[in-house]
Coordinates of N, CA and C in Angstrom, one line a residue:
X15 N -37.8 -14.6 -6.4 CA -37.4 -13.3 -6.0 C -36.5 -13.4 -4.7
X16 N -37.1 -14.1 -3.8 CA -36.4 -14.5 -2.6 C -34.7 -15.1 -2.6
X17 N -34.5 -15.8 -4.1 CA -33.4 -16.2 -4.3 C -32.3 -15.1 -5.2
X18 N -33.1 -14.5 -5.7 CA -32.4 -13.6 -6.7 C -31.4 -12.7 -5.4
X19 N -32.3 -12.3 -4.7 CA -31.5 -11.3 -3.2 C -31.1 -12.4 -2.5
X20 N -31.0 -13.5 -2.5 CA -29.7 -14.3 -1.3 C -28.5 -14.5 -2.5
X21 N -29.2 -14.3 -3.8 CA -27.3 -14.5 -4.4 C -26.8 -13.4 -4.5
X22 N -27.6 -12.2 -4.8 CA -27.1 -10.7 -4.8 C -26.4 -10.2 -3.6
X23 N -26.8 -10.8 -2.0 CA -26.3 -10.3 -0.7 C -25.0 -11.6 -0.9
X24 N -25.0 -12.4 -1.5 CA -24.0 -13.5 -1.2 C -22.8 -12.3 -1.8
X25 N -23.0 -12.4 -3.2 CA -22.2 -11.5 -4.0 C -21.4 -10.6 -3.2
X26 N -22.1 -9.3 -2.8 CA -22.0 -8.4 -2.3 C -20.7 -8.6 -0.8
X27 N -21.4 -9.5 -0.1 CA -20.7 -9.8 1.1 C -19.0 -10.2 0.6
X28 N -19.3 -11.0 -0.5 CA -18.0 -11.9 -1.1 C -17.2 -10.3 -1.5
X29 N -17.9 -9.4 -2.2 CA -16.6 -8.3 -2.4 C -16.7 -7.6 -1.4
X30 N -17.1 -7.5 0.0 CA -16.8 -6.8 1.4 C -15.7 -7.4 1.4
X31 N -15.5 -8.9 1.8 CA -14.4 -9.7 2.0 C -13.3 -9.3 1.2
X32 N -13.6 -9.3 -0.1 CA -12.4 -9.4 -0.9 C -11.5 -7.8 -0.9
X33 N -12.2 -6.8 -0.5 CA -12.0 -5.7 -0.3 C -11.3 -5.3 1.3
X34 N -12.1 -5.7 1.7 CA -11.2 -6.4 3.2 C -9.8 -6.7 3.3
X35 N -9.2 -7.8 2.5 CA -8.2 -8.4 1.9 C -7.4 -7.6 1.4
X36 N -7.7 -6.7 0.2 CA -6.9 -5.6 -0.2 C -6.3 -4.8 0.4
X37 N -7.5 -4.3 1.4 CA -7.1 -3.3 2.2 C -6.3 -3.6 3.3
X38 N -6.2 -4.5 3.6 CA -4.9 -5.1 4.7 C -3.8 -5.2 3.6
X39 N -3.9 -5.7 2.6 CA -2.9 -5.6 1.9 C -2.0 -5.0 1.6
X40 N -2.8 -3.6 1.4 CA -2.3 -2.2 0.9 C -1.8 -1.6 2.2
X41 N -2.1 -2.0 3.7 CA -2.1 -1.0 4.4 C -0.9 -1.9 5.0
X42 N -0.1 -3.3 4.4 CA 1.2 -3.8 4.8 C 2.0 -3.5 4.0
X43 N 2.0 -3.0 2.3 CA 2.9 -2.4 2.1 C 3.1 -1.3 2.3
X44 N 2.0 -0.1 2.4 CA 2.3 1.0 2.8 C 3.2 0.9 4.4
X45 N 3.1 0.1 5.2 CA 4.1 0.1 6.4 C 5.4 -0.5 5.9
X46 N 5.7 -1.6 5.4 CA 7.0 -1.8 4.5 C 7.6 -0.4 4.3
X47 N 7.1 0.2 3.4 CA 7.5 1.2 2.5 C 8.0 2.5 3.6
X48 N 6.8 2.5 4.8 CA 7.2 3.8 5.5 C 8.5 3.3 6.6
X49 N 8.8 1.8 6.8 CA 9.7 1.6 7.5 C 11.2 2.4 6.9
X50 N 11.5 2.0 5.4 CA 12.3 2.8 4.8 C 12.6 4.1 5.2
X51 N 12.0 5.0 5.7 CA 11.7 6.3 5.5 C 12.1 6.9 7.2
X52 N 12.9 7.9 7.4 CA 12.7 8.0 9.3 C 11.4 8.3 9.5
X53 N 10.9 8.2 10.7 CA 9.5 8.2 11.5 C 9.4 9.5 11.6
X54 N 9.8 10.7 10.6 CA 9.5 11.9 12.0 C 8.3 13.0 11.7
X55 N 7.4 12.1 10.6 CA 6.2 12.5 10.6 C 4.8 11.7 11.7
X56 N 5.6 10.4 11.7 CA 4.2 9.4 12.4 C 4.9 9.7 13.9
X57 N 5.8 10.6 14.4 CA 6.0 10.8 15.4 C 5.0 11.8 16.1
X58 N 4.6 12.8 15.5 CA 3.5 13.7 15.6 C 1.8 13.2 16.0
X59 N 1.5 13.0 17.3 CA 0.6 12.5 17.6 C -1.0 12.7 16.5
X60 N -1.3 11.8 16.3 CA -3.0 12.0 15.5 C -2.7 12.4 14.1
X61 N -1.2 11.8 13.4 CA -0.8 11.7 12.1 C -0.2 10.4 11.6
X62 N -1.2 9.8 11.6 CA -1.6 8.5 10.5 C -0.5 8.0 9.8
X63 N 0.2 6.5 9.3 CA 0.8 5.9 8.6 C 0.6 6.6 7.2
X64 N -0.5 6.3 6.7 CA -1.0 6.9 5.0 C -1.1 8.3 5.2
X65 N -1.2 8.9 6.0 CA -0.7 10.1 6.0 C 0.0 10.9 5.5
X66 N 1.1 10.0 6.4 CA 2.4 10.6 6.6 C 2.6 10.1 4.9
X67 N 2.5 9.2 4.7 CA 2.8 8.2 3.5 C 2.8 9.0 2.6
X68 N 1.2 9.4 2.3 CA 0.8 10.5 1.1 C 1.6 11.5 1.1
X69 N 1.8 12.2 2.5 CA 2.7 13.4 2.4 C 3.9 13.6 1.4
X70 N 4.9 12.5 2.7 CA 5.9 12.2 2.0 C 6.2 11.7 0.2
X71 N 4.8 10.9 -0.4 CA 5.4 10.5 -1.3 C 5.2 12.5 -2.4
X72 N 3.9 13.0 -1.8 CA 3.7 14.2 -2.7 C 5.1 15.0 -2.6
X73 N 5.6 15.0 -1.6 CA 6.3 16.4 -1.2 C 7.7 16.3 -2.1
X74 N 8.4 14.2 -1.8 CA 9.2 14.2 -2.5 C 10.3 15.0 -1.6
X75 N 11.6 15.1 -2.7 CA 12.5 15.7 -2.1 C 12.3 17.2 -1.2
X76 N 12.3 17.4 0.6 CA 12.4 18.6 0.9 C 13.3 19.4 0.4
X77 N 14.5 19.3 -0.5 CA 15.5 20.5 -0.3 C 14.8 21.0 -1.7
X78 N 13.7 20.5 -2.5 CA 13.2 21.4 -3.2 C 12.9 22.6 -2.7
X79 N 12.6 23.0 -1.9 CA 11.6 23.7 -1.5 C 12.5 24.8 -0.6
X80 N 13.1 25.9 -0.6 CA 13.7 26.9 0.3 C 12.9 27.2 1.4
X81 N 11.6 27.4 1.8 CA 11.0 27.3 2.8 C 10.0 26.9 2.7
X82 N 9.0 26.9 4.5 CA 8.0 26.5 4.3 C 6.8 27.0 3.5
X83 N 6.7 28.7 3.1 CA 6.1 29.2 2.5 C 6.1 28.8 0.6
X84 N 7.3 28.3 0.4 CA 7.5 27.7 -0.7 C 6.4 26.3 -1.3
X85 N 6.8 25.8 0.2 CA 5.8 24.2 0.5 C 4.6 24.5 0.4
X86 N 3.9 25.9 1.0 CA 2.9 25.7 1.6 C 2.3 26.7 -0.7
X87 N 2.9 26.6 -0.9 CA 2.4 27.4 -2.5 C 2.6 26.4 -3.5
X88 N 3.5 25.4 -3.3 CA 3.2 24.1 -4.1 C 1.9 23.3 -3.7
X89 N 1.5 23.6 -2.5 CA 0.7 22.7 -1.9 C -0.3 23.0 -2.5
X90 N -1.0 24.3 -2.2 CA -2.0 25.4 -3.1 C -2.4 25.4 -1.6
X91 N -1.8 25.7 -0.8 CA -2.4 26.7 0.6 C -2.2 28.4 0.7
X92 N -2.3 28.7 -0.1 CA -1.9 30.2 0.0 C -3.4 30.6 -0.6
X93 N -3.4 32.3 -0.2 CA -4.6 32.9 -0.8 C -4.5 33.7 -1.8
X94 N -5.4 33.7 -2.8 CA -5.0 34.5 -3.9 C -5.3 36.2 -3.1
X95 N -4.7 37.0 -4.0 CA -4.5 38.5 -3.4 C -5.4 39.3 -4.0
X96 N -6.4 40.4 -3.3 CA -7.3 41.3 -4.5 C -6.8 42.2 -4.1
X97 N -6.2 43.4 -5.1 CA -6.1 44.4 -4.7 C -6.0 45.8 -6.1
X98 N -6.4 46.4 -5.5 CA -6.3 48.1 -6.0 C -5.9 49.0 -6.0
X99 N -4.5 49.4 -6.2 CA -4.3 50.8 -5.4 C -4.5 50.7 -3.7
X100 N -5.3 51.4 -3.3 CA -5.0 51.2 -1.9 C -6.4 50.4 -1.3
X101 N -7.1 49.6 -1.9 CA -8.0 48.4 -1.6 C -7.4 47.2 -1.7
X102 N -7.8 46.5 -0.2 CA -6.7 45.4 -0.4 C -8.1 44.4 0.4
X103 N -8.4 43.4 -0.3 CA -9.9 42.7 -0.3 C -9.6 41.8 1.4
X104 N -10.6 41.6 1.8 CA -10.4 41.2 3.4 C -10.5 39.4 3.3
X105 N -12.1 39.7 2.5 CA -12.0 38.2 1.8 C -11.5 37.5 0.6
X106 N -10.6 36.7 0.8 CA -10.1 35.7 -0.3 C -10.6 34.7 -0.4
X107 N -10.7 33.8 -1.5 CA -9.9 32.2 -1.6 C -9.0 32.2 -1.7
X108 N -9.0 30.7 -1.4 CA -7.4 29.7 -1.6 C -7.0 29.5 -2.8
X109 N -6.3 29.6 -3.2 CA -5.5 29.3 -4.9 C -5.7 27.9 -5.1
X110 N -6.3 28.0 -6.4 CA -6.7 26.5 -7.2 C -5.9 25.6 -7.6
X111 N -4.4 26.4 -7.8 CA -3.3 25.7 -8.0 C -2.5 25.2 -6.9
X112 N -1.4 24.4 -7.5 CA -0.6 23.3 -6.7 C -1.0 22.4 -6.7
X113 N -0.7 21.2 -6.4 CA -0.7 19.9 -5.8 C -1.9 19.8 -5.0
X114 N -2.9 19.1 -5.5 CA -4.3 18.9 -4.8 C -3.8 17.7 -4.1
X115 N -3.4 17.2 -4.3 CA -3.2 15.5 -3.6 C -2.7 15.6 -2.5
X116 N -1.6 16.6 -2.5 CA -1.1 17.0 -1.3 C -1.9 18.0 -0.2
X117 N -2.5 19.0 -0.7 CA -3.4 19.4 -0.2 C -4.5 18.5 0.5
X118 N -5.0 17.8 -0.3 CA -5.8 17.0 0.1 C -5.4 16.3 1.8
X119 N -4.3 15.3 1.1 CA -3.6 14.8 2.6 C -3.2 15.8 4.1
X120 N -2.7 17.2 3.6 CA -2.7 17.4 4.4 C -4.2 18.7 5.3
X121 N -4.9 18.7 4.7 CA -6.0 19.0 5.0 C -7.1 18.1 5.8
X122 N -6.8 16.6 5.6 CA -7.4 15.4 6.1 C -6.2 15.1 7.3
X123 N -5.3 15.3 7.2 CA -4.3 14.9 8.4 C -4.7 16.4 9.2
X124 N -4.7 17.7 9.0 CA -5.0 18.6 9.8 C -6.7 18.3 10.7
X125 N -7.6 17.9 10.0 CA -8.9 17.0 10.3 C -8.9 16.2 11.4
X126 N -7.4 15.0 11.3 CA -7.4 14.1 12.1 C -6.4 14.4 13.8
X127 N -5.4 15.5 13.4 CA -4.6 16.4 14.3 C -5.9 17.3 15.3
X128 N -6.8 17.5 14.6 CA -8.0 18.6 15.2 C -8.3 17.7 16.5
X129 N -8.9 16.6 15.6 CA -9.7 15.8 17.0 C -8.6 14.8 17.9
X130 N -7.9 14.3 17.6 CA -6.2 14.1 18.4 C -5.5 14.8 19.1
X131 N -4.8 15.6 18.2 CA -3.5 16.2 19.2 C -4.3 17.7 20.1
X132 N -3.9 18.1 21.8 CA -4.6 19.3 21.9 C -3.8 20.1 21.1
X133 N -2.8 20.4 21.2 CA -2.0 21.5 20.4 C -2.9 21.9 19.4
X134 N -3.2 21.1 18.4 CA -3.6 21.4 17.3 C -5.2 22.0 17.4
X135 N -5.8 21.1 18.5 CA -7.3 21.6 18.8 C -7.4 23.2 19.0
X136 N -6.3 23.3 20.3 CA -6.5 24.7 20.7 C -6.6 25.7 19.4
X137 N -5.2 25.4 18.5 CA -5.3 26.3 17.2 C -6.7 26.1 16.4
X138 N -7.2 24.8 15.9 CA -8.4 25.0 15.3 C -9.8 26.0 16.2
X139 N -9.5 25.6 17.3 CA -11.1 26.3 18.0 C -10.4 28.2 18.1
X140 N -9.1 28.2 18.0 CA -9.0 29.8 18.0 C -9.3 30.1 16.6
X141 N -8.9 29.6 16.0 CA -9.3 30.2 14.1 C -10.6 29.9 13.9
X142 N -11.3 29.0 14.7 CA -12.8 29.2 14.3 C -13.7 29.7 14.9
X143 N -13.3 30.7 16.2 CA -13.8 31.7 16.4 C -13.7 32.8 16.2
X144 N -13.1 33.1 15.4 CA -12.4 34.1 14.9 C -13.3 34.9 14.0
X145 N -14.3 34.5 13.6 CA -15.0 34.8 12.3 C -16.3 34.1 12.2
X146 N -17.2 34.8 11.5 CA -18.3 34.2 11.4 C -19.1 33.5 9.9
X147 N -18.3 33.3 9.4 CA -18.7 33.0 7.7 C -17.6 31.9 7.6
X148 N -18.0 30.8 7.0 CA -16.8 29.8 6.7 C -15.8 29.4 7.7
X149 N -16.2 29.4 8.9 CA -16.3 29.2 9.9 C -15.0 27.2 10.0
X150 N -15.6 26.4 9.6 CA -15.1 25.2 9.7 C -13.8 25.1 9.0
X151 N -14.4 25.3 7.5 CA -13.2 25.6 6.3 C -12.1 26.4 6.8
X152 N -12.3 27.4 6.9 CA -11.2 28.3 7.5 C -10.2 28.3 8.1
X153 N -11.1 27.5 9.7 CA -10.2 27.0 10.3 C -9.5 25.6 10.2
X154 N -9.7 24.9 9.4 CA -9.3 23.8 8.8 C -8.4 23.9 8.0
X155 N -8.7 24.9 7.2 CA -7.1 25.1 5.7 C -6.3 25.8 7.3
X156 N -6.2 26.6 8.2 CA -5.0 27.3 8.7 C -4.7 26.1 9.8
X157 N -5.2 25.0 10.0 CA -4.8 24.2 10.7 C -3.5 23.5 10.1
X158 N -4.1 23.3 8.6 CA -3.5 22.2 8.1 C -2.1 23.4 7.5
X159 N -2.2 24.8 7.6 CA -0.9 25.7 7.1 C 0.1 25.2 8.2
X160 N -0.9 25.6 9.1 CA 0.0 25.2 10.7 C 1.4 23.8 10.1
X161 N 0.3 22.7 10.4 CA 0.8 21.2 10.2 C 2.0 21.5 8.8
X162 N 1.6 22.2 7.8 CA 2.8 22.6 7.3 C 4.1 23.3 7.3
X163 N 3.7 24.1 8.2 CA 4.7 24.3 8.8 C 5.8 23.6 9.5
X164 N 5.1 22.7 10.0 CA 5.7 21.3 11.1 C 6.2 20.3 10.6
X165 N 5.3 19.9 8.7 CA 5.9 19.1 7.6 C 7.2 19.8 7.4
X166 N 7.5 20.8 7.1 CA 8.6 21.3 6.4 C 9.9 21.3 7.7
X167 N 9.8 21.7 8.7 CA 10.9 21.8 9.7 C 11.1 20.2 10.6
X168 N 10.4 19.4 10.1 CA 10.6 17.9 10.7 C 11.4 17.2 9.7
X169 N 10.9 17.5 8.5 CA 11.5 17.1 7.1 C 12.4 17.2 6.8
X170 N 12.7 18.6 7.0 CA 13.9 19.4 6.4 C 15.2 19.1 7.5
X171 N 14.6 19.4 9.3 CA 15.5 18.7 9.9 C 16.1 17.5 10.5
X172 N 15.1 16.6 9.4 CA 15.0 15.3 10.0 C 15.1 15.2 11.7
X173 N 14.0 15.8 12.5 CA 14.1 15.3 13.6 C 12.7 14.9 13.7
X174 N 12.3 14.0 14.9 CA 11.8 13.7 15.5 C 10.7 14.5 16.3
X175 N 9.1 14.1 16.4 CA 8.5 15.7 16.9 C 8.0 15.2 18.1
X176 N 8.4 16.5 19.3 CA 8.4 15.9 20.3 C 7.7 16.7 21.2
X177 N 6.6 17.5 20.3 CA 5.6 18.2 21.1 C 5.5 19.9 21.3
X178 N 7.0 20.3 20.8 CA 7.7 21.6 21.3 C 7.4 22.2 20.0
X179 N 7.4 23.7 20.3 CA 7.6 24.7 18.9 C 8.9 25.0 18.8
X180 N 9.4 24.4 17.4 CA 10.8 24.6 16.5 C 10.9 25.4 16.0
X181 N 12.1 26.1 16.2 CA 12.5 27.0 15.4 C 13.7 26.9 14.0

């Protein structure tokens, strides 16, 4: 018995290692690949290499997109609309469509901007007091609209982000 569990923890350890390995791996070509590319997403404090990486590879060409509202509806950050004649619903969801992957990334980059950059904090803790139901979520998708915002005018102007609100 005693031996069965020193070859099973041997095992085990041996794919921590080998997984270890990969993952340096993966995280030298994803820097290769993002050198290619200008910096003017990893310029943005508390936005990640893979990040940026994910972003960019989802988003693909900016001039698809006429604005950021465009971006932010491929993305599937927008809310669906209920309405009636003159009833117009207070509460929504978010649209199921778009680009989850992207979503995804930038929802986890808005996550990592929360607890990094203040800029971004202050906006999270104002949207999440704002309301008392869904409270985290909430302010987490309009964080990450924000950061879309900030994808699309960094992207689009290829500049460099240097803390300021662009217009």
């Amino acid at each position: 018995m005693l031996e069965a569990c020193e070859v099973a923890l041997s095992l085990t350890l041996q794919n921590i290692d080998h997984l270890k390995k990969q993952l340096k791996q993966l995280d030298k070509v994803i820097n290769r690949e993002l050198e290619a590319i200008p910096q003017t997403l990893t310029s943005v404090k508390g936005l990640g290499p893979v990040s940026a990486a994910g972003i960019i590879a989802e988003i693909g060409d900016i001039k698809r997109f006429k604005d950021q509202a465009a971006l932010a509806q491929y993305a599937g950050l927008t809310w669906t609309r209920y309405q009636s004649g003159d009833f117009d619903a207070e509460e929504r969801c978010l649209t199921k469509s778009g680009n989850r992957y992207l979503r995804y990334y930038q929802v986890q980059a808005a996550n990592s901007l929360r607890v990094h950059n203040e800029e971004y904090k202050a906006y999270y803790q104002t949207k999440y007091c704002e309301v008392s139901k869904h409270q985290h979520k909430r302010a987490l998708v309009l964080t990450a609209r924000k950061l879309e915002r900030l994808v699309f005018a960094l992207l689009s102007k290829g500049q460099i982000y240097k803390g300021t609100v662009m217009n």
